[in-house]
Amino acid sequence: MSWIAVAGLLGCVSVAAGAFGAHGLRDSVTPERLAAWQTGAHYALVHSGVLLALALYAAATGRGIALPASLILAGVVLFSGSIFGLVLFELRVLGPVTPIGGLLLLAGWASLLFMATGVKPE
């Protein structure tokens, strides 16, 4: 699957998650849990745009984007996915997964910085 397709899929899931939070969860979870859900949906949507931009950059330049794109995708899956699991199923075991996802998102952004500046992390 191409990174453009991944970005499209993630964007679609993000919008659906945001709508589900706004309409399906509004009356069934606490305001704190709903806010957490919206944070997960927001981060997923923002990073779907980042993945799309990376994919278009790769298509235009022929440069590889595998490292930042993979880190960002893994970060979204773990960050947003763990929040969704916590809100929907109260799976407390997912609590420690959320910051791991956040760290992967930071690593994806850092790898993008390294890619842009030509610095190779050692």
mmCIF file of N, CA and C in Angstrom:
data_model
loop_
_atom_site.group_PDB
_atom_site.id
_atom_site.type_symbol
_atom_site.label_atom_id
_atom_site.label_comp_id
_atom_site.label_asym_id
_atom_site.label_seq_id
_atom_site.Cartn_x
_atom_site.Cartn_y
_atom_site.Cartn_z
ATOM 1 N N MET A 1 0.851 -1.172 0.000
ATOM 2 C CA MET A 1 0.000 0.000 0.000
ATOM 3 C C MET A 1 0.901 1.241 0.000
ATOM 4 N N SER A 2 0.536 2.216 -0.793
ATOM 5 C CA SER A 2 1.340 3.434 -0.879
ATOM 6 C C SER A 2 1.099 4.315 0.347
ATOM 7 N N TRP A 3 2.056 5.216 0.582
ATOM 8 C CA TRP A 3 1.897 6.137 1.707
ATOM 9 C C TRP A 3 0.733 7.091 1.493
ATOM 10 N N ILE A 4 0.412 7.385 0.233
ATOM 11 C CA ILE A 4 -0.760 8.224 -0.034
ATOM 12 C C ILE A 4 -2.020 7.480 0.401
ATOM 13 N N ALA A 5 -2.090 6.205 0.099
ATOM 14 C CA ALA A 5 -3.245 5.402 0.518
ATOM 15 C C ALA A 5 -3.317 5.299 2.038
ATOM 16 N N VAL A 6 -2.165 5.129 2.681
ATOM 17 C CA VAL A 6 -2.132 5.069 4.149
ATOM 18 C C VAL A 6 -2.645 6.380 4.731
ATOM 19 N N ALA A 7 -2.198 7.502 4.159
ATOM 20 C CA ALA A 7 -2.659 8.813 4.632
ATOM 21 C C ALA A 7 -4.162 8.952 4.446
ATOM 22 N N GLY A 8 -4.665 8.500 3.307
ATOM 23 C CA GLY A 8 -6.100 8.560 3.049
ATOM 24 C C GLY A 8 -6.891 7.702 4.023
ATOM 25 N N LEU A 9 -6.401 6.502 4.281
ATOM 26 C CA LEU A 9 -7.070 5.614 5.235
ATOM 27 C C LEU A 9 -7.067 6.218 6.633
ATOM 28 N N LEU A 10 -5.908 6.721 7.053
ATOM 29 C CA LEU A 10 -5.808 7.321 8.379
ATOM 30 C C LEU A 10 -6.695 8.564 8.489
ATOM 31 N N GLY A 11 -6.743 9.375 7.440
ATOM 32 C CA GLY A 11 -7.611 10.539 7.448
ATOM 33 C C GLY A 11 -9.074 10.145 7.571
ATOM 34 N N CYS A 12 -9.470 9.124 6.847
ATOM 35 C CA CYS A 12 -10.854 8.645 6.900
ATOM 36 C C CYS A 12 -11.200 8.135 8.298
ATOM 37 N N VAL A 13 -10.314 7.327 8.863
ATOM 38 C CA VAL A 13 -10.536 6.796 10.211
ATOM 39 C C VAL A 13 -10.588 7.929 11.227
ATOM 40 N N SER A 14 -9.744 8.933 11.042
ATOM 41 C CA SER A 14 -9.701 10.072 11.969
ATOM 42 C C SER A 14 -10.999 10.860 11.968
ATOM 43 N N VAL A 15 -11.515 11.141 10.785
ATOM 44 C CA VAL A 15 -12.767 11.885 10.686
ATOM 45 C C VAL A 15 -13.907 11.060 11.277
ATOM 46 N N ALA A 16 -13.925 9.763 10.977
ATOM 47 C CA ALA A 16 -14.961 8.894 11.545
ATOM 48 C C ALA A 16 -14.863 8.857 13.070
ATOM 49 N N ALA A 17 -13.641 8.784 13.592
ATOM 50 C CA ALA A 17 -13.455 8.760 15.047
ATOM 51 C C ALA A 17 -13.923 10.070 15.668
ATOM 52 N N GLY A 18 -13.607 11.189 15.044
ATOM 53 C CA GLY A 18 -14.056 12.476 15.557
ATOM 54 C C GLY A 18 -15.574 12.586 15.559
ATOM 55 N N ALA A 19 -16.202 12.130 14.481
ATOM 56 C CA ALA A 19 -17.661 12.171 14.405
ATOM 57 C C ALA A 19 -18.295 11.236 15.431
ATOM 58 N N PHE A 20 -17.705 10.050 15.590
ATOM 59 C CA PHE A 20 -18.227 9.104 16.579
ATOM 60 C C PHE A 20 -18.125 9.689 17.982
ATOM 61 N N GLY A 21 -17.028 10.353 18.260
ATOM 62 C CA GLY A 21 -16.874 10.991 19.557
ATOM 63 C C GLY A 21 -17.903 12.078 19.783
ATOM 64 N N ALA A 22 -18.121 12.891 18.752
ATOM 65 C CA ALA A 22 -19.041 14.021 18.882
ATOM 66 C C ALA A 22 -20.501 13.581 18.968
ATOM 67 N N HIS A 23 -20.833 12.496 18.281
ATOM 68 C CA HIS A 23 -22.238 12.101 18.205
ATOM 69 C C HIS A 23 -22.557 10.792 18.930
ATOM 70 N N GLY A 24 -21.646 9.836 18.893
ATOM 71 C CA GLY A 24 -21.930 8.535 19.473
ATOM 72 C C GLY A 24 -21.543 8.396 20.929
ATOM 73 N N LEU A 25 -20.529 9.140 21.339
ATOM 74 C CA LEU A 25 -20.039 9.001 22.715
ATOM 75 C C LEU A 25 -20.500 10.115 23.641
ATOM 76 N N ARG A 26 -20.988 11.175 23.081
ATOM 77 C CA ARG A 26 -21.305 12.382 23.847
ATOM 78 C C ARG A 26 -22.133 12.099 25.101
ATOM 79 N N ASP A 27 -23.107 11.226 24.990
ATOM 80 C CA ASP A 27 -23.995 10.974 26.125
ATOM 81 C C ASP A 27 -23.630 9.733 26.930
ATOM 82 N N SER A 28 -22.551 9.038 26.543
ATOM 83 C CA SER A 28 -22.257 7.774 27.221
ATOM 84 C C SER A 28 -20.921 7.734 27.962
ATOM 85 N N VAL A 29 -20.123 8.775 27.845
ATOM 86 C CA VAL A 29 -18.854 8.819 28.584
ATOM 87 C C VAL A 29 -18.740 10.160 29.305
ATOM 88 N N THR A 30 -17.832 10.206 30.252
ATOM 89 C CA THR A 30 -17.623 11.451 30.999
ATOM 90 C C THR A 30 -17.006 12.514 30.083
ATOM 91 N N PRO A 31 -17.152 13.773 30.438
ATOM 92 C CA PRO A 31 -16.516 14.828 29.633
ATOM 93 C C PRO A 31 -15.001 14.645 29.518
ATOM 94 N N GLU A 32 -14.365 14.144 30.573
ATOM 95 C CA GLU A 32 -12.908 13.917 30.527
ATOM 96 C C GLU A 32 -12.553 12.842 29.498
ATOM 97 N N ARG A 33 -13.324 11.773 29.493
ATOM 98 C CA ARG A 33 -13.069 10.701 28.521
ATOM 99 C C ARG A 33 -13.374 11.165 27.104
ATOM 100 N N LEU A 34 -14.405 11.967 26.934
ATOM 101 C CA LEU A 34 -14.720 12.504 25.615
ATOM 102 C C LEU A 34 -13.607 13.430 25.128
ATOM 103 N N ALA A 35 -13.061 14.232 26.027
ATOM 104 C CA ALA A 35 -11.938 15.110 25.656
ATOM 105 C C ALA A 35 -10.720 14.284 25.248
ATOM 106 N N ALA A 36 -10.472 13.198 25.966
ATOM 107 C CA ALA A 36 -9.363 12.313 25.602
ATOM 108 C C ALA A 36 -9.596 11.720 24.211
ATOM 109 N N TRP A 37 -10.820 11.291 23.940
ATOM 110 C CA TRP A 37 -11.164 10.725 22.627
ATOM 111 C C TRP A 37 -10.884 11.755 21.529
ATOM 112 N N GLN A 38 -11.322 12.982 21.758
ATOM 113 C CA GLN A 38 -11.124 14.019 20.752
ATOM 114 C C GLN A 38 -9.638 14.318 20.540
ATOM 115 N N THR A 39 -8.844 14.221 21.607
ATOM 116 C CA THR A 39 -7.390 14.383 21.457
ATOM 117 C C THR A 39 -6.828 13.299 20.543
ATOM 118 N N GLY A 40 -7.240 12.060 20.771
ATOM 119 C CA GLY A 40 -6.774 10.960 19.911
ATOM 120 C C GLY A 40 -7.172 11.169 18.465
ATOM 121 N N ALA A 41 -8.410 11.578 18.223
ATOM 122 C CA ALA A 41 -8.877 11.816 16.857
ATOM 123 C C ALA A 41 -8.127 12.982 16.217
ATOM 124 N N HIS A 42 -7.895 14.025 17.003
ATOM 125 C CA HIS A 42 -7.183 15.201 16.496
ATOM 126 C C HIS A 42 -5.753 14.851 16.076
ATOM 127 N N TYR A 43 -5.035 14.153 16.949
ATOM 128 C CA TYR A 43 -3.666 13.768 16.622
ATOM 129 C C TYR A 43 -3.615 12.874 15.393
ATOM 130 N N ALA A 44 -4.561 11.960 15.280
ATOM 131 C CA ALA A 44 -4.588 11.079 14.109
ATOM 132 C C ALA A 44 -4.828 11.888 12.835
ATOM 133 N N LEU A 45 -5.768 12.835 12.890
ATOM 134 C CA LEU A 45 -6.065 13.625 11.701
ATOM 135 C C LEU A 45 -4.892 14.506 11.299
ATOM 136 N N VAL A 46 -4.284 15.172 12.263
ATOM 137 C CA VAL A 46 -3.137 16.023 11.953
ATOM 138 C C VAL A 46 -2.024 15.194 11.296
ATOM 139 N N HIS A 47 -1.769 14.032 11.846
ATOM 140 C CA HIS A 47 -0.669 13.222 11.323
ATOM 141 C C HIS A 47 -1.025 12.523 10.014
ATOM 142 N N SER A 48 -2.320 12.382 9.699
ATOM 143 C CA SER A 48 -2.673 11.892 8.359
ATOM 144 C C SER A 48 -2.257 12.932 7.323
ATOM 145 N N GLY A 49 -2.412 14.204 7.660
ATOM 146 C CA GLY A 49 -1.951 15.267 6.769
ATOM 147 C C GLY A 49 -0.444 15.275 6.611
ATOM 148 N N VAL A 50 0.256 14.996 7.698
ATOM 149 C CA VAL A 50 1.719 14.916 7.635
ATOM 150 C C VAL A 50 2.132 13.762 6.723
ATOM 151 N N LEU A 51 1.491 12.611 6.880
ATOM 152 C CA LEU A 51 1.822 11.469 6.020
ATOM 153 C C LEU A 51 1.532 11.777 4.555
ATOM 154 N N LEU A 52 0.439 12.473 4.286
ATOM 155 C CA LEU A 52 0.128 12.855 2.913
ATOM 156 C C LEU A 52 1.205 13.790 2.364
ATOM 157 N N ALA A 53 1.602 14.764 3.156
ATOM 158 C CA ALA A 53 2.653 15.691 2.709
ATOM 159 C C ALA A 53 3.957 14.945 2.436
ATOM 160 N N LEU A 54 4.303 14.017 3.320
ATOM 161 C CA LEU A 54 5.515 13.224 3.103
ATOM 162 C C LEU A 54 5.417 12.400 1.827
ATOM 163 N N ALA A 55 4.255 11.792 1.607
ATOM 164 C CA ALA A 55 4.069 10.968 0.410
ATOM 165 C C ALA A 55 4.173 11.809 -0.858
ATOM 166 N N LEU A 56 3.591 12.984 -0.835
ATOM 167 C CA LEU A 56 3.673 13.869 -2.007
ATOM 168 C C LEU A 56 5.100 14.360 -2.217
ATOM 169 N N TYR A 57 5.798 14.643 -1.128
ATOM 170 C CA TYR A 57 7.213 15.025 -1.212
ATOM 171 C C TYR A 57 8.025 13.902 -1.853
ATOM 172 N N ALA A 58 7.793 12.679 -1.394
ATOM 173 C CA ALA A 58 8.529 11.534 -1.952
ATOM 174 C C ALA A 58 8.220 11.363 -3.433
ATOM 175 N N ALA A 59 6.963 11.533 -3.806
ATOM 176 C CA ALA A 59 6.584 11.399 -5.212
ATOM 177 C C ALA A 59 7.231 12.469 -6.076
ATOM 178 N N ALA A 60 7.344 13.675 -5.540
ATOM 179 C CA ALA A 60 7.908 14.785 -6.310
ATOM 180 C C ALA A 60 9.421 14.734 -6.404
ATOM 181 N N THR A 61 10.077 14.208 -5.375
ATOM 182 C CA THR A 61 11.538 14.267 -5.325
ATOM 183 C C THR A 61 12.217 12.919 -5.533
ATOM 184 N N GLY A 62 11.487 11.848 -5.356
ATOM 185 C CA GLY A 62 12.090 10.518 -5.438
ATOM 186 C C GLY A 62 12.854 10.132 -4.184
ATOM 187 N N ARG A 63 12.805 10.960 -3.156
ATOM 188 C CA ARG A 63 13.497 10.665 -1.895
ATOM 189 C C ARG A 63 12.643 9.740 -1.041
ATOM 190 N N GLY A 64 13.326 8.936 -0.255
ATOM 191 C CA GLY A 64 12.637 8.011 0.624
ATOM 192 C C GLY A 64 12.099 8.685 1.875
ATOM 193 N N ILE A 65 10.978 8.193 2.333
ATOM 194 C CA ILE A 65 10.354 8.739 3.537
ATOM 195 C C ILE A 65 10.022 7.628 4.538
ATOM 196 N N ALA A 66 10.555 6.455 4.314
ATOM 197 C CA ALA A 66 10.139 5.285 5.098
ATOM 198 C C ALA A 66 10.321 5.489 6.598
ATOM 199 N N LEU A 67 11.433 6.050 7.023
ATOM 200 C CA LEU A 67 11.669 6.182 8.457
ATOM 201 C C LEU A 67 10.689 7.150 9.121
ATOM 202 N N PRO A 68 10.611 8.410 8.677
ATOM 203 C CA PRO A 68 9.662 9.293 9.359
ATOM 204 C C PRO A 68 8.214 8.832 9.206
ATOM 205 N N ALA A 69 7.849 8.350 8.038
ATOM 206 C CA ALA A 69 6.466 7.912 7.826
ATOM 207 C C ALA A 69 6.129 6.715 8.711
ATOM 208 N N SER A 70 7.034 5.765 8.808
ATOM 209 C CA SER A 70 6.786 4.579 9.638
ATOM 210 C C SER A 70 6.700 4.939 11.113
ATOM 211 N N LEU A 71 7.584 5.808 11.574
ATOM 212 C CA LEU A 71 7.547 6.229 12.975
ATOM 213 C C LEU A 71 6.255 6.981 13.289
ATOM 214 N N ILE A 72 5.851 7.848 12.384
ATOM 215 C CA ILE A 72 4.627 8.611 12.597
ATOM 216 C C ILE A 72 3.414 7.695 12.588
ATOM 217 N N LEU A 73 3.353 6.778 11.639
ATOM 218 C CA LEU A 73 2.223 5.857 11.598
ATOM 219 C C LEU A 73 2.162 5.005 12.861
ATOM 220 N N ALA A 74 3.293 4.445 13.266
ATOM 221 C CA ALA A 74 3.313 3.641 14.494
ATOM 222 C C ALA A 74 2.922 4.488 15.698
ATOM 223 N N GLY A 75 3.380 5.737 15.732
ATOM 224 C CA GLY A 75 3.036 6.627 16.828
ATOM 225 C C GLY A 75 1.548 6.899 16.900
ATOM 226 N N VAL A 76 0.928 7.139 15.762
ATOM 227 C CA VAL A 76 -0.518 7.393 15.740
ATOM 228 C C VAL A 76 -1.284 6.156 16.182
ATOM 229 N N VAL A 77 -0.886 5.002 15.664
ATOM 230 C CA VAL A 77 -1.588 3.766 16.027
ATOM 231 C C VAL A 77 -1.514 3.549 17.534
ATOM 232 N N LEU A 78 -0.329 3.724 18.110
ATOM 233 C CA LEU A 78 -0.185 3.492 19.551
ATOM 234 C C LEU A 78 -0.789 4.623 20.384
ATOM 235 N N PHE A 79 -0.549 5.864 20.003
ATOM 236 C CA PHE A 79 -1.063 6.996 20.770
ATOM 237 C C PHE A 79 -2.590 7.059 20.689
ATOM 238 N N SER A 80 -3.098 7.257 19.491
ATOM 239 C CA SER A 80 -4.548 7.395 19.337
ATOM 240 C C SER A 80 -5.266 6.081 19.633
ATOM 241 N N GLY A 81 -4.707 4.988 19.168
ATOM 242 C CA GLY A 81 -5.340 3.693 19.400
ATOM 243 C C GLY A 81 -5.474 3.364 20.871
ATOM 244 N N SER A 82 -4.444 3.663 21.648
ATOM 245 C CA SER A 82 -4.521 3.383 23.081
ATOM 246 C C SER A 82 -5.549 4.283 23.763
ATOM 247 N N ILE A 83 -5.634 5.532 23.333
ATOM 248 C CA ILE A 83 -6.644 6.423 23.892
ATOM 249 C C ILE A 83 -8.043 5.899 23.560
ATOM 250 N N PHE A 84 -8.252 5.482 22.323
ATOM 251 C CA PHE A 84 -9.565 4.948 21.941
ATOM 252 C C PHE A 84 -9.905 3.713 22.776
ATOM 253 N N GLY A 85 -8.934 2.835 22.983
ATOM 254 C CA GLY A 85 -9.172 1.650 23.805
ATOM 255 C C GLY A 85 -9.462 1.990 25.255
ATOM 256 N N LEU A 86 -8.757 2.976 25.763
ATOM 257 C CA LEU A 86 -9.015 3.416 27.143
ATOM 258 C C LEU A 86 -10.421 3.985 27.295
ATOM 259 N N VAL A 87 -10.835 4.801 26.338
ATOM 260 C CA VAL A 87 -12.149 5.437 26.427
ATOM 261 C C VAL A 87 -13.265 4.417 26.220
ATOM 262 N N LEU A 88 -13.136 3.581 25.194
ATOM 263 C CA LEU A 88 -14.221 2.651 24.865
ATOM 264 C C LEU A 88 -14.341 1.484 25.836
ATOM 265 N N PHE A 89 -13.201 0.917 26.196
ATOM 266 C CA PHE A 89 -13.220 -0.345 26.942
ATOM 267 C C PHE A 89 -12.623 -0.246 28.343
ATOM 268 N N GLU A 90 -12.137 0.951 28.694
ATOM 269 C CA GLU A 90 -11.489 1.162 29.987
ATOM 270 C C GLU A 90 -10.371 0.139 30.231
ATOM 271 N N LEU A 91 -9.618 -0.147 29.191
ATOM 272 C CA LEU A 91 -8.492 -1.078 29.280
ATOM 273 C C LEU A 91 -7.291 -0.355 29.870
ATOM 274 N N ARG A 92 -7.174 -0.392 31.161
ATOM 275 C CA ARG A 92 -6.099 0.335 31.854
ATOM 276 C C ARG A 92 -4.712 -0.141 31.418
ATOM 277 N N VAL A 93 -4.615 -1.348 30.921
ATOM 278 C CA VAL A 93 -3.332 -1.863 30.458
ATOM 279 C C VAL A 93 -2.783 -1.013 29.302
ATOM 280 N N LEU A 94 -3.663 -0.279 28.622
ATOM 281 C CA LEU A 94 -3.232 0.573 27.514
ATOM 282 C C LEU A 94 -2.655 1.906 27.965
ATOM 283 N N GLY A 95 -2.826 2.235 29.244
ATOM 284 C CA GLY A 95 -2.314 3.516 29.746
ATOM 285 C C GLY A 95 -0.853 3.759 29.436
ATOM 286 N N PRO A 96 0.036 2.793 29.682
ATOM 287 C CA PRO A 96 1.456 3.009 29.382
ATOM 288 C C PRO A 96 1.778 3.042 27.880
ATOM 289 N N VAL A 97 0.854 2.598 27.049
ATOM 290 C CA VAL A 97 1.102 2.580 25.604
ATOM 291 C C VAL A 97 1.023 3.998 25.024
ATOM 292 N N THR A 98 0.173 4.831 25.589
ATOM 293 C CA THR A 98 -0.030 6.176 25.053
ATOM 294 C C THR A 98 1.267 6.978 24.986
ATOM 295 N N PRO A 99 2.056 7.050 26.062
ATOM 296 C CA PRO A 99 3.302 7.822 25.948
ATOM 297 C C PRO A 99 4.318 7.188 24.996
ATOM 298 N N ILE A 100 4.276 5.876 24.833
ATOM 299 C CA ILE A 100 5.163 5.241 23.843
ATOM 300 C C ILE A 100 4.795 5.739 22.451
ATOM 301 N N GLY A 101 3.488 5.814 22.188
ATOM 302 C CA GLY A 101 3.040 6.373 20.909
ATOM 303 C C GLY A 101 3.488 7.819 20.743
ATOM 304 N N GLY A 102 3.400 8.585 21.816
ATOM 305 C CA GLY A 102 3.865 9.970 21.760
ATOM 306 C C GLY A 102 5.353 10.064 21.455
ATOM 307 N N LEU A 103 6.131 9.183 22.060
ATOM 308 C CA LEU A 103 7.574 9.169 21.785
ATOM 309 C C LEU A 103 7.856 8.797 20.328
ATOM 310 N N LEU A 104 7.086 7.870 19.793
ATOM 311 C CA LEU A 104 7.261 7.513 18.377
ATOM 312 C C LEU A 104 6.902 8.690 17.469
ATOM 313 N N LEU A 105 5.873 9.449 17.829
ATOM 314 C CA LEU A 105 5.547 10.643 17.056
ATOM 315 C C LEU A 105 6.698 11.646 17.098
ATOM 316 N N LEU A 106 7.255 11.852 18.285
ATOM 317 C CA LEU A 106 8.417 12.748 18.398
ATOM 318 C C LEU A 106 9.589 12.237 17.571
ATOM 319 N N ALA A 107 9.815 10.938 17.604
ATOM 320 C CA ALA A 107 10.904 10.355 16.815
ATOM 321 C C ALA A 107 10.655 10.541 15.321
ATOM 322 N N GLY A 108 9.406 10.433 14.899
ATOM 323 C CA GLY A 108 9.081 10.664 13.490
ATOM 324 C C GLY A 108 9.375 12.095 13.078
ATOM 325 N N TRP A 109 8.986 13.043 13.927
ATOM 326 C CA TRP A 109 9.284 14.450 13.635
ATOM 327 C C TRP A 109 10.788 14.699 13.647
ATOM 328 N N ALA A 110 11.490 14.106 14.594
ATOM 329 C CA ALA A 110 12.950 14.281 14.665
ATOM 330 C C ALA A 110 13.619 13.692 13.424
ATOM 331 N N SER A 111 13.156 12.531 12.976
ATOM 332 C CA SER A 111 13.760 11.931 11.780
ATOM 333 C C SER A 111 13.485 12.790 10.554
ATOM 334 N N LEU A 112 12.334 13.452 10.535
ATOM 335 C CA LEU A 112 12.043 14.385 9.449
ATOM 336 C C LEU A 112 13.006 15.568 9.490
ATOM 337 N N LEU A 113 13.286 16.057 10.684
ATOM 338 C CA LEU A 113 14.253 17.135 10.837
ATOM 339 C C LEU A 113 15.638 16.698 10.345
ATOM 340 N N PHE A 114 16.058 15.517 10.741
ATOM 341 C CA PHE A 114 17.345 14.996 10.298
ATOM 342 C C PHE A 114 17.363 14.837 8.776
ATOM 343 N N MET A 115 16.262 14.348 8.217
ATOM 344 C CA MET A 115 16.181 14.154 6.781
ATOM 345 C C MET A 115 16.303 15.491 6.056
ATOM 346 N N ALA A 116 15.654 16.522 6.583
ATOM 347 C CA ALA A 116 15.657 17.828 5.939
ATOM 348 C C ALA A 116 17.009 18.522 6.024
ATOM 349 N N THR A 117 17.739 18.290 7.114
ATOM 350 C CA THR A 117 19.017 18.978 7.304
ATOM 351 C C THR A 117 20.202 18.170 6.809
ATOM 352 N N GLY A 118 19.953 16.933 6.445
ATOM 353 C CA GLY A 118 21.037 16.084 5.995
ATOM 354 C C GLY A 118 21.853 15.473 7.103
ATOM 355 N N VAL A 119 21.480 15.725 8.350
ATOM 356 C CA VAL A 119 22.179 15.150 9.500
ATOM 357 C C VAL A 119 21.747 13.697 9.643
ATOM 358 N N LYS A 120 22.704 12.812 9.796
ATOM 359 C CA LYS A 120 22.394 11.407 9.988
ATOM 360 C C LYS A 120 22.612 11.044 11.444
ATOM 361 N N PRO A 121 21.503 10.660 12.146
ATOM 362 C CA PRO A 121 21.676 10.280 13.546
ATOM 363 C C PRO A 121 22.544 9.036 13.662
ATOM 364 N N GLU A 122 23.413 9.014 14.633
ATOM 365 C CA GLU A 122 24.327 7.869 14.784
ATOM 366 C C GLU A 122 23.940 7.032 15.967
#
